[in-house]
Short mmCIF file of C-alpha atoms in Angstrom, two decimals:
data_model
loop_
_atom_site.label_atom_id
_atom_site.label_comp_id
_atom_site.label_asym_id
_atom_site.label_seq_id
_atom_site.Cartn_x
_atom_site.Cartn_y
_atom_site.Cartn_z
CA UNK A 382 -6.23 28.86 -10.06
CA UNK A 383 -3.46 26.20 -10.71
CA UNK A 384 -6.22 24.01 -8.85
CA UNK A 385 -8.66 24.40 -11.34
CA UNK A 386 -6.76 24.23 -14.09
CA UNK A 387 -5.05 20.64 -13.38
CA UNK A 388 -8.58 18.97 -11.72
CA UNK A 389 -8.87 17.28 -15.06
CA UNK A 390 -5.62 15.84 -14.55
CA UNK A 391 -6.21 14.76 -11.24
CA UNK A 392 -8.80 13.03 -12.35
CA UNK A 393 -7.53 11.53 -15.11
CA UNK A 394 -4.41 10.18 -13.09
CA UNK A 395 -7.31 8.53 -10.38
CA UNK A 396 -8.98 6.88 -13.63
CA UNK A 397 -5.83 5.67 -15.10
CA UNK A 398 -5.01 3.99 -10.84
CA UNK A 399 -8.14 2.43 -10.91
CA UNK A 400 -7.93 0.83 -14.94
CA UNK A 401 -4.25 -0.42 -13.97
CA UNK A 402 -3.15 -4.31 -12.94
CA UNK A 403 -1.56 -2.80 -9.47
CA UNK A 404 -2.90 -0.55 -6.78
CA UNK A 405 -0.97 0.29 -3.75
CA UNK A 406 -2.93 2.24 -0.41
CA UNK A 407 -1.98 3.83 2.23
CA UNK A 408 -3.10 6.34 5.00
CA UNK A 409 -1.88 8.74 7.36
CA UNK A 410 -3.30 10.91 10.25
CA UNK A 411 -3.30 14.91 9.58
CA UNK A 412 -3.87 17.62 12.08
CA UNK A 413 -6.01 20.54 11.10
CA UNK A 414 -6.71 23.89 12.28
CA UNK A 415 -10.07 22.76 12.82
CA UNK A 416 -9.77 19.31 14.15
CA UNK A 417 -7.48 16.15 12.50
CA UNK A 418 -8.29 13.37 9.50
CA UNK A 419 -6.44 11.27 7.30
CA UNK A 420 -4.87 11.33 3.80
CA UNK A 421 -5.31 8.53 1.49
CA UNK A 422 -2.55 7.82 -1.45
CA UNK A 423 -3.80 5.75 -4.35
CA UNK A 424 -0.34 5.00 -5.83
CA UNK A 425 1.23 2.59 -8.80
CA UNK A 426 4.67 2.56 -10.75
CA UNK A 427 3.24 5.48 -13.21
CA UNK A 428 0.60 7.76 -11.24
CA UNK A 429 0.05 8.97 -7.74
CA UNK A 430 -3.33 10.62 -6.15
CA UNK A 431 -3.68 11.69 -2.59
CA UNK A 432 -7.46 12.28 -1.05
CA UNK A 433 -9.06 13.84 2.41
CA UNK A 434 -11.15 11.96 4.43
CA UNK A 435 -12.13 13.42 8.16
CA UNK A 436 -12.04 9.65 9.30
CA UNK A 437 -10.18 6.54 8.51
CA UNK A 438 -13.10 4.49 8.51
CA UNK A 439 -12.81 2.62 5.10
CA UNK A 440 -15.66 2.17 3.97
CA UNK A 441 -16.06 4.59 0.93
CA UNK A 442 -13.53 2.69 -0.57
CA UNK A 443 -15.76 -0.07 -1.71
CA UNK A 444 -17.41 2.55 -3.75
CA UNK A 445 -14.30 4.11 -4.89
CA UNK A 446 -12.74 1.03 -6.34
CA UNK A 447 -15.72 -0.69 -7.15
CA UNK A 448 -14.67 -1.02 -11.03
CA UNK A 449 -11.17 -1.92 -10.14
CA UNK A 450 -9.71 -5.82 -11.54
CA UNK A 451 -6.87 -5.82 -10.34
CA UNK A 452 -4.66 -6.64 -7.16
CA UNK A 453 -4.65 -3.92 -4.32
CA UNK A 454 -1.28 -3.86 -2.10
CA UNK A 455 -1.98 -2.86 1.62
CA UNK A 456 -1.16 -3.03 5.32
CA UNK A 457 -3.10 -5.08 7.87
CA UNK A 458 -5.40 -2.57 8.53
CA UNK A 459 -8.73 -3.75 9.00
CA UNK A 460 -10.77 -1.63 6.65
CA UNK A 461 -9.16 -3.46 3.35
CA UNK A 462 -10.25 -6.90 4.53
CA UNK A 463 -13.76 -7.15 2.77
CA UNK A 464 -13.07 -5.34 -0.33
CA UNK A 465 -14.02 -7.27 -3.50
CA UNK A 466 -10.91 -7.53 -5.15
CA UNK A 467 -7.80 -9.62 -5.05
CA UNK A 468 -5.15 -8.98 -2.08
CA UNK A 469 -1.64 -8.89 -1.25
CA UNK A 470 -0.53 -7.62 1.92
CA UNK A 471 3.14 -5.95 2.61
CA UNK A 472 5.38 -8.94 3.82
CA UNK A 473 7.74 -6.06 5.24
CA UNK A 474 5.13 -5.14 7.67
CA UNK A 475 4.12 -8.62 8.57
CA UNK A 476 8.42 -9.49 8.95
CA UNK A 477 8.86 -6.04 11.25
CA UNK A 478 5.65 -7.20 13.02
CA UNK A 479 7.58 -10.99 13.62
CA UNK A 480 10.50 -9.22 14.74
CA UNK A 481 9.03 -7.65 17.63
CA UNK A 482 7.19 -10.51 18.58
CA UNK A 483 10.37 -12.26 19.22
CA UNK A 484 12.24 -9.37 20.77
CA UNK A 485 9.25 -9.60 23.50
CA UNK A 486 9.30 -13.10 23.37
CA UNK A 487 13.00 -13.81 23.40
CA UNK A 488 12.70 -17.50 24.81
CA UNK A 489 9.42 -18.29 23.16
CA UNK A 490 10.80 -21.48 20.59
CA UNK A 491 7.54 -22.18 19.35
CA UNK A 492 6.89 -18.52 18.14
CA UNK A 493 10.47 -19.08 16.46
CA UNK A 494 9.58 -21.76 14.76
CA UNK A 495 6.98 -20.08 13.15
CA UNK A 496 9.07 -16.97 12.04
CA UNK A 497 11.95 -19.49 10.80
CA UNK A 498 9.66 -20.94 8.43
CA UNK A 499 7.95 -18.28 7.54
CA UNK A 500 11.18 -16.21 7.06
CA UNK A 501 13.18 -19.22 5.00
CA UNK A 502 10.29 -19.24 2.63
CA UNK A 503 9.82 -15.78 2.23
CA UNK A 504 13.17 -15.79 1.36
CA UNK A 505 13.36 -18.54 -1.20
CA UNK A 506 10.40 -16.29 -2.79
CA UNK A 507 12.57 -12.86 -2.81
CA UNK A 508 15.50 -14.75 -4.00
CA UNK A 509 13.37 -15.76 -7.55
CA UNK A 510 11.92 -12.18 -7.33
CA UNK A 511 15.89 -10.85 -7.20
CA UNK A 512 17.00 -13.46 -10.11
CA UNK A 513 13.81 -13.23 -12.26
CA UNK A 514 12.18 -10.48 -11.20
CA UNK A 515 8.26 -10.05 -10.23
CA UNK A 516 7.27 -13.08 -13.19
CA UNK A 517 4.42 -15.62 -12.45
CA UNK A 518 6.02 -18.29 -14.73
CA UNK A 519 8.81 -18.29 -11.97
CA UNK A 520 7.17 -17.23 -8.92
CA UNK A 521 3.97 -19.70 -8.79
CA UNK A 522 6.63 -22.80 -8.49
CA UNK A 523 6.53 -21.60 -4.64
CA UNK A 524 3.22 -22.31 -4.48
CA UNK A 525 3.67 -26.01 -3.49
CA UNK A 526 6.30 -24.77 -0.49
CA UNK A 527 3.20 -22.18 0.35
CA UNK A 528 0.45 -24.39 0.61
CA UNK A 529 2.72 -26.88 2.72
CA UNK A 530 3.38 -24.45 5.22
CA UNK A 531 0.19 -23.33 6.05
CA UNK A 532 -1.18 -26.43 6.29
CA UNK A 533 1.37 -27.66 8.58
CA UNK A 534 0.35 -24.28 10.64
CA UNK A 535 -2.71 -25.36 10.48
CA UNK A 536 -2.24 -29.17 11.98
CA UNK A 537 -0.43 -27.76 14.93
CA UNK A 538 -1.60 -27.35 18.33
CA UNK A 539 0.57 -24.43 20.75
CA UNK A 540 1.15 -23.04 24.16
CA UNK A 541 2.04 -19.84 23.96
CA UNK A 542 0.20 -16.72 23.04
CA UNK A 543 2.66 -15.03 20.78
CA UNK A 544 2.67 -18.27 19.13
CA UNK A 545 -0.98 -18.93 19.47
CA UNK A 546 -1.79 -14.65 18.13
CA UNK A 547 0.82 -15.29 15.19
CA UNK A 548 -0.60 -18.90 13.50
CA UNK A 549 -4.12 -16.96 14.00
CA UNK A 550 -3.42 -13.77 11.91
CA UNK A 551 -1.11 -16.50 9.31
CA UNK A 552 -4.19 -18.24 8.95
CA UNK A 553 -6.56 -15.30 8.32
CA UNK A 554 -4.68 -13.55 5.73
CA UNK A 555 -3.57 -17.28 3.96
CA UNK A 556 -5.28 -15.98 0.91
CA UNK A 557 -3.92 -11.95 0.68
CA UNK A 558 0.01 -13.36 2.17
CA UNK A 559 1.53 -15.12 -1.48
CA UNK A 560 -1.24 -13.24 -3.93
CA UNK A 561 1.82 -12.27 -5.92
CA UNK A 562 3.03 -15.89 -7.02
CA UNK A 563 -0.01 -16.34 -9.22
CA UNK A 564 0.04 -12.84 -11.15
CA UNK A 565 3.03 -10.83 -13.26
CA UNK A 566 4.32 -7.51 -11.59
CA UNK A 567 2.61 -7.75 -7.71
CA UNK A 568 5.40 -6.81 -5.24
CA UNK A 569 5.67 -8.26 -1.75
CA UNK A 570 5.57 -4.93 -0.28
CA UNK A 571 3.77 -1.80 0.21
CA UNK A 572 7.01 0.65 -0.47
CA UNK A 573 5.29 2.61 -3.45
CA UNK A 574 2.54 3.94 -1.15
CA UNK A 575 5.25 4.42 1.73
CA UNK A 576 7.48 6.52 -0.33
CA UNK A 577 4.14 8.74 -1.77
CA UNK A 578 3.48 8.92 2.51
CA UNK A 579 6.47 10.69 2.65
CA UNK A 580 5.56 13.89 1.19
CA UNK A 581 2.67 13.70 3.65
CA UNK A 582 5.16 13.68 6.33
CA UNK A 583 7.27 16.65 4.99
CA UNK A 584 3.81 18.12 4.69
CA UNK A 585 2.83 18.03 8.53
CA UNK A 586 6.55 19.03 9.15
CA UNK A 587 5.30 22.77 7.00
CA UNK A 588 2.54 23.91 8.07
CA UNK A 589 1.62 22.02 11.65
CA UNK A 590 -1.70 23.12 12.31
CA UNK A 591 -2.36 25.65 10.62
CA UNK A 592 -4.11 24.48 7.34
CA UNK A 593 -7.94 23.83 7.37
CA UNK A 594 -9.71 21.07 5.21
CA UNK A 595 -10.22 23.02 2.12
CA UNK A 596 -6.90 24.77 1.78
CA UNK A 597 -5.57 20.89 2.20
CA UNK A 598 -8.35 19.24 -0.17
CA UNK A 599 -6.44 21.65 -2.90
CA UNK A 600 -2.74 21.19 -1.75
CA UNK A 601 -3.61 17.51 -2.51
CA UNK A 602 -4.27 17.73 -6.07
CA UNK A 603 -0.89 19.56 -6.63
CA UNK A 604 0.60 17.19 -4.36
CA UNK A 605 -0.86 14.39 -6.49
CA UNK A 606 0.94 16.21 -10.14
CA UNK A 607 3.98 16.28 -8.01
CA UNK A 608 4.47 13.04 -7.11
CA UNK A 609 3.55 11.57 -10.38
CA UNK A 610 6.14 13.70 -11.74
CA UNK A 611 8.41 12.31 -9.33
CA UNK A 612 7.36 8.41 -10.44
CA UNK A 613 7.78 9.05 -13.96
CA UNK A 614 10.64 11.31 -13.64
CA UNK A 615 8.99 13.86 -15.05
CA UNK A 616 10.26 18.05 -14.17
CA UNK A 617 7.04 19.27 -12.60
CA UNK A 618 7.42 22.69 -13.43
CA UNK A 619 8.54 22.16 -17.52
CA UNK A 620 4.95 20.20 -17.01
CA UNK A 621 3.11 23.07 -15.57
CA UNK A 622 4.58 25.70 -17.87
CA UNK A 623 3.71 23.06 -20.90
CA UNK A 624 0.25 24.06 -20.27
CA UNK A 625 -0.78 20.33 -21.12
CA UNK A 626 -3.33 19.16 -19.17
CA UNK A 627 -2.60 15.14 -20.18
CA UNK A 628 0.59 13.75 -18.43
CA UNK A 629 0.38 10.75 -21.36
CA UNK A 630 0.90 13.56 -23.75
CA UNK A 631 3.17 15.42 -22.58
#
């Protein structure tokens, strides 16, 4: 029933995602009663919306945000990569990635002197961010220190294969790494998604195996109310017993 009744919200909340400036994604792997598939959360500062899919292939998503403007915040998976919209990718993931390329490759000094690089300007970039906050007028003065860096990636020639794997992925994803320097309010990582993941994870902790598909589907719309509640700090249940159907208006 409560399903129903808030399906109109739902779907106003996936309208408002898509309209907005910032779009974070993320996925997760579910197990079923009947089988497994993944959740999808469709997050920004103001709205959350979690959807079903029985695979993680990505490729409805070109139809699902074909109408978005705006810059999409993801992980390295694959499935983002040809979507026709601008790109930044979660620097966190790419830094815990570098990490554990050097704990494997503990003597490897041209891999390091990649991730020094890398990691000095990244920082230079977070320390604006932390002074200024997420501004273009501040942030695209990096831009000259970006563009240098890659293209002294580029010119290099090395040995190793960490070093050789790392300057190849760099290279592919020069154009989705610094997307935030040129537009207002773009984070450098993916945490909004990561925190709505969360109540997937306290999710699988409930009910193991023992939900199937369509009992999920309509968990998922709650779940969405919920965690937009949670973004806005908003009570979810004074909203439910409002009766309002419009989380603007309420």
């Amino acid at each position: 029933l409560l399903v129903r009744r808030y399906r109109k919200t739902y779907n106003m909340l996936f309208k408002q995602l898509i309209a907005g400036t910032v779009l974070h994604i993320d996925e997760t792997e579910v197990k079923l009663k009947d089988g497994s598939g993944y959740i999808w959360v469709f997050a920004s500062e103001s709205a959350a919306v979690y959807i079903f899919r029985r695979s993680r292939e990505g490729d409805f998503l070109r139809k699902m945000l074909k109408d978005f403007r705006g810059v999409m915040v993801t992980d390295f998976y694959s499935a983002y990569d040809g979507l026709p919209c601008l790109q930044q990718r979660c620097l966190i993931h790419l830094m815990r990635d570098m990490n554990r390329a050097i704990l494997d490759n503990p003597f490897d000094q041209e891999l390091q002197s990649i991730t020094g690089s890398f990691g000095a300007l990244l920082r230079s970039i977070v320390v604006t961010i932390d002074e200024h906050g997420l501004k273009r007028k501040y942030l695209k003065g990096h831009g000259r220190a970006v563009a240098a860096f890659f293209d002294g990636l580029a010119g290099r020639v090395f040995e190793s294969d960490a070093s050789k794997a790392l300057q190849e992925r760099l290279l592919r994803n020069r154009e989705r790494l610094f997307t935030l320097l040129q537009h207002d309010g773009v984070p450098w990582n993916n945490n909004l998604a990561e925190n709505a993941i969360k109540r997937i994870a306290d999710y699988r902790e409930d009910v193991g195996r023992s939900v199937k598909e369509a009992g999920l589907t309509e968990h998922l719309v709650l779940l969405s109310i919920y965690q937009t509640c949670r973004v806005r700090d908003i009570s979810f249940l004074k909203f439910l017993l409002s009766r309002e159907h419009d989380m603007d208006a309420f």
